[in-house]
Amino acid sequence: MEGICWPCNAEKEVLGNAPLLAQEGKAMQRPEAGKPIIKFNHCQKYIYSFSVPPCCPLCWQDVGSRKLEEAPVSIPNPFTDGHQEECSFLLRPTQGTFLREYDGRSDLHVGITNTNGVVYNYTVHGVQRDEAGWGQSVSIPLLQPGMFGLMDQWDEYLEDFSTTGAWLPHRYEEDHHNCYSYALKFINCVLATQGEERLDRDEFTEKFVIPRTRKASKYIMLYRMIEEHGFYVIEPPGPQTSPRPGSGSC
């Protein structure tokens, strides 16, 4: 799959209402996802690190929290062990991992998990069924909670789809018939069984992929800054000021 451009801004994405596609999913924390990032407040700053130090790196004073709002919090990790995910769309770098090697321009590889976490993915060698190698992935759940009937048939659908002639090795084309084509075609086949409209590549990418890759991009930047400097500091947002009487604001 050709590289996806990962914007660094923080505009909100409005997700679609397709019943098949789960709009939110909690990424389970796994060792493969890297060290946890902790945020704490001190010196009127937000300080990010891999652990809470005994002393503030800015003033060298004790960082013991005195107020509830100053207590350290864990930053949600956007990466998950893909083999712990069922019925999901996964992304990972073709080479290396997100936190180490990925530079934002390298190619990404995608796949679909069955109910046992086996990742079906299409390559120049045909459809692969990986039981390892997706330990640091971005995961997009494809089923809404409670869709037990479809989950019971998921593995059969995925296996039957993967054995059709369309996904033989010699049919692979890097730009036009690749891993993304395979995954999206399968998603649309399942949507069709549910009487839902198909999603084109741009629509699926914008609604379901980009919101998660934006979060991942910011997390990668933060993670690498902490690795390089030991911590990362930002100014907290300024206080919200109320409009003055007579300003005309509603």
Coordinates of C-alpha atoms in Angstrom, one line a residue:
M1 CA 0.0 0.0 0.0
E2 CA 1.4 3.4 -0.9
G3 CA 2.2 5.7 2.0
I4 CA -0.6 7.6 3.7
C5 CA 0.1 11.3 4.5
W6 CA -0.5 11.9 8.2
P7 CA -1.6 15.4 9.0
C8 CA -0.4 16.8 12.3
N9 CA -3.2 19.2 12.9
A10 CA -6.0 18.3 15.3
E11 CA -9.2 18.9 13.3
K12 CA -12.1 16.7 14.4
E13 CA -13.3 14.0 12.0
V14 CA -17.0 13.2 11.8
L15 CA -17.2 9.4 11.4
G16 CA -19.8 7.7 9.2
N17 CA -22.8 5.8 10.4
A18 CA -22.2 2.5 8.7
P19 CA -23.7 -0.1 11.0
L20 CA -20.9 -2.6 10.2
L21 CA -18.0 -0.4 11.2
A22 CA -17.3 0.2 14.8
Q23 CA -16.6 3.9 15.3
E24 CA -14.6 3.6 18.5
G25 CA -12.4 0.9 19.9
K26 CA -10.1 0.7 22.9
A27 CA -6.6 -0.3 22.0
M28 CA -5.3 -2.8 24.5
Q29 CA -1.9 -1.9 26.0
R30 CA 0.8 -4.5 25.1
P31 CA 4.5 -4.6 25.6
E32 CA 5.0 -4.3 21.8
A33 CA 3.3 -0.9 21.8
G34 CA 6.3 0.7 23.6
K35 CA 6.7 2.4 27.0
P36 CA 3.7 4.2 28.5
I37 CA 3.6 8.0 28.4
I38 CA 2.7 9.8 31.6
K39 CA 1.6 13.4 31.8
F40 CA 1.9 15.4 35.0
N41 CA 1.7 19.1 35.9
H42 CA 4.5 21.2 37.5
C43 CA 5.8 24.7 37.2
Q44 CA 2.5 25.6 35.5
K45 CA 3.5 23.3 32.6
Y46 CA 2.4 20.0 31.2
I47 CA 5.3 17.6 31.4
Y48 CA 5.3 14.3 29.5
S49 CA 7.7 11.4 30.3
F50 CA 7.8 7.6 30.5
S51 CA 7.5 7.7 34.3
V52 CA 7.0 10.3 37.0
P53 CA 10.4 11.5 38.3
P54 CA 10.9 12.2 42.0
C55 CA 11.9 15.8 41.0
C56 CA 10.6 18.2 38.4
P57 CA 13.1 18.4 35.5
L58 CA 12.5 22.1 35.3
C59 CA 12.9 23.3 38.9
W60 CA 14.3 20.2 40.6
Q61 CA 11.6 20.4 43.3
D62 CA 9.6 17.5 44.5
V63 CA 6.7 16.7 42.1
G64 CA 4.4 15.1 44.7
S65 CA 0.8 16.0 43.8
R66 CA -1.0 18.1 46.3
K67 CA -4.3 18.4 44.3
L68 CA -6.4 15.8 42.4
E69 CA -6.1 17.8 39.2
E70 CA -2.3 17.6 39.5
A71 CA -2.2 13.8 39.6
P72 CA -0.3 12.1 36.8
V73 CA -2.4 10.6 34.0
S74 CA -1.6 8.0 31.4
I75 CA -1.8 9.1 27.7
P76 CA -3.8 6.6 25.6
N77 CA -1.6 4.5 23.4
P78 CA -3.0 4.4 19.8
F79 CA -1.1 1.1 19.0
T80 CA -2.2 -2.4 19.8
D81 CA -1.2 -6.0 19.4
G82 CA -3.1 -6.8 16.2
H83 CA -3.2 -10.5 17.1
Q84 CA -5.3 -9.6 20.1
E85 CA -7.9 -7.9 17.9
E86 CA -10.8 -9.7 16.3
C87 CA -12.7 -8.7 13.1
S88 CA -10.6 -5.6 12.7
F89 CA -8.8 -3.6 10.0
L90 CA -5.1 -3.2 10.9
L91 CA -2.3 -0.9 9.7
R92 CA 1.4 -1.3 10.3
P93 CA 4.6 -0.1 8.5
T94 CA 5.7 -2.4 5.7
Q95 CA 9.2 -2.3 7.3
G96 CA 9.9 -1.8 11.0
T97 CA 7.5 -0.3 13.6
F98 CA 5.7 2.9 14.1
L99 CA 7.6 4.1 17.1
R100 CA 11.0 3.2 15.8
E101 CA 11.4 3.3 12.0
Y102 CA 8.3 4.9 10.6
D103 CA 8.9 8.4 9.1
G104 CA 5.4 9.4 8.0
R105 CA 6.3 8.8 4.3
S106 CA 7.1 5.1 4.2
D107 CA 4.6 2.5 2.9
L108 CA 2.0 1.0 5.2
H109 CA 0.7 -2.6 5.0
V110 CA -2.9 -3.4 6.0
G111 CA -4.8 -6.6 6.8
I112 CA -8.0 -8.0 8.3
T113 CA -8.1 -10.2 11.4
N114 CA -10.3 -13.2 11.9
T115 CA -11.9 -14.0 15.3
N116 CA -8.6 -15.6 16.5
G117 CA -6.4 -12.7 15.7
V118 CA -4.9 -14.2 12.6
V119 CA -4.1 -11.4 10.1
Y120 CA -5.2 -12.0 6.5
N121 CA -3.3 -9.7 4.2
Y122 CA -2.5 -9.6 0.5
T123 CA 1.0 -9.4 -0.9
V124 CA 3.0 -10.3 -4.0
H125 CA 2.9 -13.9 -2.7
G126 CA -0.9 -14.0 -2.4
V127 CA -3.0 -14.0 0.7
Q128 CA -1.0 -14.4 3.8
R129 CA -2.4 -15.6 7.2
D130 CA 0.0 -14.1 9.8
E131 CA 0.0 -15.4 13.3
A132 CA 2.9 -13.0 14.3
G133 CA 4.4 -9.7 13.0
W134 CA 1.5 -7.3 13.8
G135 CA 2.4 -6.6 17.4
Q136 CA 2.4 -2.8 17.0
S137 CA -0.6 -1.8 14.8
V138 CA -3.3 0.8 14.4
S139 CA -6.6 -1.1 14.8
I140 CA -10.0 -0.2 13.4
P141 CA -12.8 -2.5 14.7
L142 CA -15.1 -3.5 11.9
L143 CA -18.1 -4.8 13.9
Q144 CA -20.4 -2.9 16.2
P145 CA -21.0 -4.5 19.6
G146 CA -23.7 -7.2 19.6
M147 CA -23.3 -8.3 16.0
F148 CA -22.9 -11.9 17.1
G149 CA -24.5 -13.5 14.0
L150 CA -22.0 -11.8 11.7
M151 CA -19.1 -12.6 14.0
D152 CA -20.1 -16.3 13.9
Q153 CA -19.8 -16.2 10.1
W154 CA -16.8 -13.9 9.9
D155 CA -14.0 -16.5 9.6
E156 CA -15.9 -18.4 6.9
Y157 CA -16.5 -15.2 4.9
L158 CA -12.9 -14.2 5.2
E159 CA -11.5 -17.6 4.2
D160 CA -13.8 -18.0 1.3
F161 CA -13.1 -14.5 0.1
S162 CA -9.4 -15.0 0.3
T163 CA -9.4 -18.2 -1.8
T164 CA -11.0 -16.6 -4.8
G165 CA -8.9 -16.1 -8.0
A166 CA -8.8 -12.4 -7.6
W167 CA -6.1 -12.7 -4.9
L168 CA -3.7 -15.0 -6.6
P169 CA -0.1 -13.9 -6.5
H170 CA 0.2 -13.1 -10.1
R171 CA -2.7 -10.6 -9.9
Y172 CA -0.9 -8.4 -7.4
E173 CA -0.2 -4.9 -8.6
E174 CA 1.5 -2.5 -6.2
D175 CA -0.5 0.6 -7.1
H176 CA -3.9 -0.8 -8.1
H177 CA -4.5 -4.3 -6.8
N178 CA -2.8 -4.5 -3.4
C179 CA -3.3 -5.1 0.3
Y180 CA -5.7 -2.1 0.6
S181 CA -7.7 -3.2 -2.4
Y182 CA -8.1 -6.7 -0.7
A183 CA -9.1 -5.3 2.7
L184 CA -11.6 -2.8 1.3
K185 CA -13.1 -5.3 -1.1
F186 CA -13.7 -7.7 1.8
I187 CA -15.3 -5.0 3.9
N188 CA -17.6 -4.1 1.0
C189 CA -18.6 -7.7 0.5
V190 CA -19.6 -8.0 4.1
L191 CA -21.5 -4.7 3.9
A192 CA -23.4 -6.1 0.9
T193 CA -24.5 -9.1 3.0
Q194 CA -26.0 -6.7 5.5
G195 CA -27.7 -4.6 2.8
E196 CA -25.5 -1.7 3.3
E197 CA -23.9 0.6 0.7
R198 CA -20.3 0.1 -0.3
L199 CA -17.5 2.4 0.8
D200 CA -15.0 3.7 -1.8
R201 CA -11.4 4.0 -0.9
D202 CA -11.4 7.8 -0.3
E203 CA -14.5 7.6 1.9
F204 CA -13.2 4.7 4.0
T205 CA -9.8 6.4 4.4
E206 CA -11.2 9.7 5.4
K207 CA -13.9 8.4 7.8
F208 CA -12.1 5.6 9.5
V209 CA -8.3 5.6 8.9
I210 CA -7.3 9.3 9.0
P211 CA -8.8 10.0 12.5
R212 CA -6.7 7.2 14.0
T213 CA -3.5 7.9 12.1
R214 CA -3.7 11.6 13.2
K215 CA -3.7 10.5 16.8
A216 CA -0.9 8.0 16.1
S217 CA 1.2 10.7 14.3
K218 CA 1.0 13.0 17.3
Y219 CA 1.8 10.1 19.7
I220 CA 4.9 9.1 17.6
M221 CA 6.2 12.7 17.8
L222 CA 5.7 12.9 21.5
Y223 CA 7.2 9.5 22.1
R224 CA 10.4 10.3 20.1
M225 CA 10.8 13.7 21.8
I226 CA 10.7 12.0 25.2
E227 CA 13.2 9.3 24.1
E228 CA 15.6 12.0 22.9
H229 CA 15.3 14.5 25.8
G230 CA 13.9 12.4 28.7
F231 CA 10.8 14.6 28.9
Y232 CA 8.7 17.0 26.8
V233 CA 7.1 20.2 28.0
I234 CA 4.1 22.2 26.7
E235 CA 2.2 25.2 28.0
P236 CA -1.2 24.4 29.3
P237 CA -4.1 26.1 27.4
G238 CA -5.0 29.5 28.6
P239 CA -8.1 30.2 30.8
Q240 CA -11.4 30.6 28.9
T241 CA -12.5 34.2 29.3
S242 CA -16.2 35.1 29.3
P243 CA -17.4 37.8 26.9
R244 CA -17.9 41.2 28.4
P245 CA -21.5 42.4 28.9
G246 CA -22.8 44.1 25.8
S247 CA -20.3 42.4 23.5
G248 CA -23.1 40.9 21.4
S249 CA -22.1 37.3 22.0
C250 CA -24.9 34.8 22.4

